[in-house]
Amino acid sequence: MKTQKLVLIGIVMLLSTSVFAQGKDSRFSFELNTGPAFSVSDLNNSQLNPGFGFESIFHYRFLPHTSVYAGWGWNRIAANESFAGSDICFEETGYIMGLQFMHPISDSRFSWYLRAAALYNHIETENADGDIISDSKHGFGYQLGCGVAYRLSRNWQLTAGMKFNSLTRDSQFEGTAKILEYKYISGIRMGFVKQF
């Protein structure tokens, strides 16, 4: 535990030093993105319908083209019929911590980006009335993403891309343990980024 605290203090000090050394250069940004989600596999033999989700993310650019980012995300995919009953929704919520590489395309307003992140999420299963019937508790998964960004002005960008989320968690349903492998692609992810 002491080692974790020392590492965290060291990172905060390093980031603080970098911020003051960079002057007026915009290193921080905030992003909101949203879009549809499409399951790439059945969830414990349950066929899932297309879903929807969003993320809110803070970025810190520590190298000219490289940033760390962290935030929170929510995604909801429903099933007409499932092992948990009829009209069931599976909601994945939790935290994102990752690395982004973004590079301009020539001298244009466009840039391309790649992302890789760890997830610390859980899956809630809700019935047709919106009641939570099972919660997997938080655990680790991963996210991969890519896309393009368009600079609207000095401090605003529009992003378009895709991402893949993978999370495997155990959950209890009426005393029976189920392994939930929640994997989906969000292929039309749109967002706005504000630099400050």
mmCIF file of C-alpha atoms in Angstrom:
data_model
loop_
_atom_site.group_PDB
_atom_site.id
_atom_site.type_symbol
_atom_site.label_atom_id
_atom_site.label_comp_id
_atom_site.label_asym_id
_atom_site.label_seq_id
_atom_site.Cartn_x
_atom_site.Cartn_y
_atom_site.Cartn_z
ATOM 1 C CA MET A 1 0.000 0.000 0.000
ATOM 2 C CA LYS A 2 2.871 2.396 0.806
ATOM 3 C CA THR A 3 4.421 1.677 -2.602
ATOM 4 C CA GLN A 4 1.172 2.601 -4.371
ATOM 5 C CA LYS A 5 0.950 5.875 -2.461
ATOM 6 C CA LEU A 6 4.569 6.767 -3.258
ATOM 7 C CA VAL A 7 4.054 6.008 -6.958
ATOM 8 C CA LEU A 8 0.866 8.126 -7.017
ATOM 9 C CA ILE A 9 2.626 11.051 -5.289
ATOM 10 C CA GLY A 10 5.526 10.780 -7.756
ATOM 11 C CA ILE A 11 3.184 10.838 -10.750
ATOM 12 C CA VAL A 12 1.289 13.880 -9.422
ATOM 13 C CA MET A 13 4.564 15.741 -8.819
ATOM 14 C CA LEU A 14 5.838 14.873 -12.302
ATOM 15 C CA LEU A 15 2.608 15.988 -13.952
ATOM 16 C CA SER A 16 2.538 19.205 -11.935
ATOM 17 C CA THR A 17 6.114 20.028 -12.931
ATOM 18 C CA SER A 18 5.315 19.356 -16.585
ATOM 19 C CA VAL A 19 2.248 21.600 -16.473
ATOM 20 C CA PHE A 20 4.141 24.580 -15.082
ATOM 21 C CA ALA A 21 7.054 24.049 -17.475
ATOM 22 C CA GLN A 22 4.809 24.108 -20.555
ATOM 23 C CA GLY A 23 3.422 27.617 -20.060
ATOM 24 C CA LYS A 24 0.318 28.404 -22.143
ATOM 25 C CA ASP A 25 0.419 25.270 -24.313
ATOM 26 C CA SER A 26 -2.939 23.414 -24.017
ATOM 27 C CA ARG A 27 -2.159 20.097 -22.383
ATOM 28 C CA PHE A 28 -5.528 19.274 -20.825
ATOM 29 C CA SER A 29 -8.774 18.438 -22.572
ATOM 30 C CA PHE A 30 -12.210 17.079 -21.771
ATOM 31 C CA GLU A 31 -14.132 14.795 -24.144
ATOM 32 C CA LEU A 32 -17.741 13.636 -24.366
ATOM 33 C CA ASN A 33 -18.458 10.878 -26.875
ATOM 34 C CA THR A 34 -21.452 8.731 -27.670
ATOM 35 C CA GLY A 35 -22.746 6.216 -30.173
ATOM 36 C CA PRO A 36 -24.429 2.882 -30.843
ATOM 37 C CA ALA A 37 -23.018 -0.439 -29.626
ATOM 38 C CA PHE A 38 -23.169 -3.816 -31.344
ATOM 39 C CA SER A 39 -22.436 -7.046 -29.494
ATOM 40 C CA VAL A 40 -19.815 -9.247 -31.152
ATOM 41 C CA SER A 41 -20.824 -12.398 -29.240
ATOM 42 C CA ASP A 42 -23.790 -13.838 -27.379
ATOM 43 C CA LEU A 43 -23.923 -13.115 -23.659
ATOM 44 C CA ASN A 44 -24.182 -16.540 -22.009
ATOM 45 C CA ASN A 45 -26.219 -17.865 -24.994
ATOM 46 C CA SER A 46 -28.428 -14.748 -25.071
ATOM 47 C CA GLN A 47 -28.637 -12.843 -28.360
ATOM 48 C CA LEU A 48 -28.244 -9.112 -27.734
ATOM 49 C CA ASN A 49 -29.897 -6.248 -29.609
ATOM 50 C CA PRO A 50 -27.981 -3.127 -30.712
ATOM 51 C CA GLY A 51 -27.365 -0.783 -27.796
ATOM 52 C CA PHE A 52 -26.098 2.659 -26.910
ATOM 53 C CA GLY A 53 -23.489 4.296 -24.669
ATOM 54 C CA PHE A 54 -21.413 7.362 -23.798
ATOM 55 C CA GLU A 55 -18.144 8.321 -22.117
ATOM 56 C CA SER A 56 -16.746 11.394 -20.383
ATOM 57 C CA ILE A 57 -12.949 11.532 -20.410
ATOM 58 C CA PHE A 58 -10.163 13.856 -19.209
ATOM 59 C CA HIS A 59 -6.924 13.859 -21.253
ATOM 60 C CA TYR A 60 -3.455 15.030 -20.289
ATOM 61 C CA ARG A 61 -0.945 15.360 -23.159
ATOM 62 C CA PHE A 62 2.538 14.729 -21.779
ATOM 63 C CA LEU A 63 4.341 14.367 -25.143
ATOM 64 C CA PRO A 64 3.639 16.162 -28.449
ATOM 65 C CA HIS A 65 1.419 13.320 -29.745
ATOM 66 C CA THR A 66 0.810 11.167 -26.659
ATOM 67 C CA SER A 67 -1.764 11.549 -23.874
ATOM 68 C CA VAL A 68 -2.976 9.665 -20.855
ATOM 69 C CA TYR A 69 -6.708 9.712 -20.244
ATOM 70 C CA ALA A 70 -9.172 8.655 -17.582
ATOM 71 C CA GLY A 71 -12.924 8.892 -17.200
ATOM 72 C CA TRP A 72 -16.247 7.153 -16.803
ATOM 73 C CA GLY A 73 -18.424 5.276 -19.288
ATOM 74 C CA TRP A 74 -21.881 3.726 -19.552
ATOM 75 C CA ASN A 75 -23.215 1.261 -22.118
ATOM 76 C CA ARG A 76 -26.603 -0.468 -22.350
ATOM 77 C CA ILE A 77 -27.524 -3.469 -24.493
ATOM 78 C CA ALA A 78 -30.889 -5.251 -24.233
ATOM 79 C CA ALA A 79 -32.100 -8.758 -25.017
ATOM 80 C CA ASN A 80 -35.679 -9.746 -25.884
ATOM 81 C CA GLU A 81 -35.101 -13.223 -24.440
ATOM 82 C CA SER A 82 -32.199 -14.227 -22.203
ATOM 83 C CA PHE A 83 -31.099 -16.648 -19.489
ATOM 84 C CA ALA A 84 -32.262 -13.963 -16.995
ATOM 85 C CA GLY A 85 -35.773 -13.618 -18.482
ATOM 86 C CA SER A 86 -37.615 -11.534 -21.082
ATOM 87 C CA ASP A 87 -36.935 -7.848 -21.843
ATOM 88 C CA ILE A 88 -33.650 -7.752 -19.946
ATOM 89 C CA CYS A 89 -31.029 -4.973 -20.139
ATOM 90 C CA PHE A 90 -27.319 -5.399 -19.473
ATOM 91 C CA GLU A 91 -25.593 -2.178 -18.409
ATOM 92 C CA GLU A 92 -21.819 -1.882 -18.265
ATOM 93 C CA THR A 93 -20.596 1.085 -16.231
ATOM 94 C CA GLY A 94 -17.279 2.041 -14.738
ATOM 95 C CA TYR A 95 -13.918 3.634 -15.211
ATOM 96 C CA ILE A 96 -11.482 4.001 -18.114
ATOM 97 C CA MET A 97 -7.707 4.597 -17.818
ATOM 98 C CA GLY A 98 -5.661 4.632 -21.000
ATOM 99 C CA LEU A 99 -3.091 5.935 -23.432
ATOM 100 C CA GLN A 100 -3.767 7.811 -26.680
ATOM 101 C CA PHE A 101 -1.478 8.519 -29.636
ATOM 102 C CA MET A 102 -2.754 11.276 -31.953
ATOM 103 C CA HIS A 103 -0.921 12.543 -35.035
ATOM 104 C CA PRO A 104 -1.842 15.297 -37.526
ATOM 105 C CA ILE A 105 -2.516 14.344 -41.142
ATOM 106 C CA SER A 106 -0.149 16.569 -43.124
ATOM 107 C CA ASP A 107 -0.970 20.277 -42.593
ATOM 108 C CA SER A 108 -4.735 19.729 -42.528
ATOM 109 C CA ARG A 109 -7.185 20.163 -39.651
ATOM 110 C CA PHE A 110 -7.455 16.355 -39.429
ATOM 111 C CA SER A 111 -5.565 13.995 -37.104
ATOM 112 C CA TRP A 112 -5.757 10.239 -36.609
ATOM 113 C CA TYR A 113 -5.623 8.550 -33.209
ATOM 114 C CA LEU A 114 -5.125 5.155 -31.549
ATOM 115 C CA ARG A 115 -6.226 4.309 -28.005
ATOM 116 C CA ALA A 116 -5.652 1.452 -25.554
ATOM 117 C CA ALA A 117 -7.182 1.429 -22.078
ATOM 118 C CA ALA A 118 -7.881 -0.629 -19.003
ATOM 119 C CA LEU A 119 -11.479 -0.797 -17.797
ATOM 120 C CA TYR A 120 -12.611 -1.188 -14.197
ATOM 121 C CA ASN A 121 -16.299 -1.861 -14.812
ATOM 122 C CA HIS A 122 -19.256 -3.917 -13.674
ATOM 123 C CA ILE A 123 -22.345 -5.314 -15.392
ATOM 124 C CA GLU A 124 -25.794 -4.691 -13.944
ATOM 125 C CA THR A 125 -28.674 -6.831 -15.177
ATOM 126 C CA GLU A 126 -32.058 -5.065 -15.105
ATOM 127 C CA ASN A 127 -35.552 -6.450 -15.661
ATOM 128 C CA ALA A 128 -38.327 -4.814 -17.724
ATOM 129 C CA ASP A 129 -39.297 -2.616 -14.735
ATOM 130 C CA GLY A 130 -35.750 -1.234 -14.433
ATOM 131 C CA ASP A 131 -34.991 -3.152 -11.233
ATOM 132 C CA ILE A 132 -31.442 -4.486 -10.802
ATOM 133 C CA ILE A 133 -31.636 -8.277 -10.526
ATOM 134 C CA SER A 134 -27.889 -8.923 -10.563
ATOM 135 C CA ASP A 135 -24.640 -6.961 -10.232
ATOM 136 C CA SER A 136 -21.315 -8.494 -11.224
ATOM 137 C CA LYS A 137 -19.222 -6.118 -9.067
ATOM 138 C CA HIS A 138 -16.276 -4.246 -10.587
ATOM 139 C CA GLY A 139 -13.400 -5.965 -12.349
ATOM 140 C CA PHE A 140 -10.826 -5.348 -15.043
ATOM 141 C CA GLY A 141 -11.319 -5.469 -18.801
ATOM 142 C CA TYR A 142 -9.870 -3.592 -21.745
ATOM 143 C CA GLN A 143 -10.751 -1.153 -24.514
ATOM 144 C CA LEU A 144 -9.150 -0.526 -27.929
ATOM 145 C CA GLY A 145 -10.053 2.386 -30.179
ATOM 146 C CA CYS A 146 -9.116 4.326 -33.295
ATOM 147 C CA GLY A 147 -10.474 7.216 -35.315
ATOM 148 C CA VAL A 148 -10.004 10.704 -36.672
ATOM 149 C CA ALA A 149 -10.314 14.158 -35.114
ATOM 150 C CA TYR A 150 -11.185 17.395 -36.880
ATOM 151 C CA ARG A 151 -10.020 20.687 -35.385
ATOM 152 C CA LEU A 152 -13.008 23.061 -35.370
ATOM 153 C CA SER A 153 -11.080 25.901 -33.709
ATOM 154 C CA ARG A 154 -8.019 26.360 -31.521
ATOM 155 C CA ASN A 155 -9.700 24.739 -28.493
ATOM 156 C CA TRP A 156 -12.427 22.524 -29.988
ATOM 157 C CA GLN A 157 -12.254 19.212 -31.872
ATOM 158 C CA LEU A 158 -14.853 16.863 -33.337
ATOM 159 C CA THR A 159 -13.963 13.151 -33.119
ATOM 160 C CA ALA A 160 -15.276 10.163 -35.052
ATOM 161 C CA GLY A 161 -14.102 6.634 -34.470
ATOM 162 C CA MET A 162 -14.739 3.152 -33.246
ATOM 163 C CA LYS A 163 -13.932 1.239 -30.084
ATOM 164 C CA PHE A 164 -14.000 -2.328 -28.825
ATOM 165 C CA ASN A 165 -14.779 -3.138 -25.173
ATOM 166 C CA SER A 166 -14.179 -6.508 -23.530
ATOM 167 C CA LEU A 167 -15.216 -7.342 -19.965
ATOM 168 C CA THR A 168 -15.664 -10.785 -18.389
ATOM 169 C CA ARG A 169 -17.357 -10.942 -14.990
ATOM 170 C CA ASP A 170 -19.058 -13.527 -12.766
ATOM 171 C CA SER A 171 -22.597 -12.796 -11.644
ATOM 172 C CA GLN A 172 -25.253 -14.604 -9.562
ATOM 173 C CA PHE A 173 -28.731 -15.341 -10.945
ATOM 174 C CA GLU A 174 -31.131 -17.053 -8.520
ATOM 175 C CA GLY A 175 -28.231 -18.713 -6.722
ATOM 176 C CA THR A 176 -26.503 -19.862 -9.912
ATOM 177 C CA ALA A 177 -23.179 -18.360 -11.013
ATOM 178 C CA LYS A 178 -22.984 -17.192 -14.629
ATOM 179 C CA ILE A 179 -19.929 -15.988 -16.531
ATOM 180 C CA LEU A 180 -20.804 -12.846 -18.502
ATOM 181 C CA GLU A 181 -18.496 -12.114 -21.443
ATOM 182 C CA TYR A 182 -19.576 -8.620 -22.465
ATOM 183 C CA LYS A 183 -17.899 -7.730 -25.766
ATOM 184 C CA TYR A 184 -19.104 -5.070 -28.145
ATOM 185 C CA ILE A 185 -18.015 -2.721 -30.906
ATOM 186 C CA SER A 186 -19.127 0.875 -31.062
ATOM 187 C CA GLY A 187 -18.544 1.620 -34.735
ATOM 188 C CA ILE A 188 -19.942 5.127 -35.112
ATOM 189 C CA ARG A 189 -18.578 6.925 -32.054
ATOM 190 C CA MET A 190 -18.926 10.720 -32.225
ATOM 191 C CA GLY A 191 -17.541 13.169 -29.710
ATOM 192 C CA PHE A 192 -16.526 16.711 -28.843
ATOM 193 C CA VAL A 193 -13.204 17.632 -27.228
ATOM 194 C CA LYS A 194 -12.582 20.916 -25.414
ATOM 195 C CA GLN A 195 -8.937 21.854 -24.772
ATOM 196 C CA PHE A 196 -8.022 24.133 -21.867
#
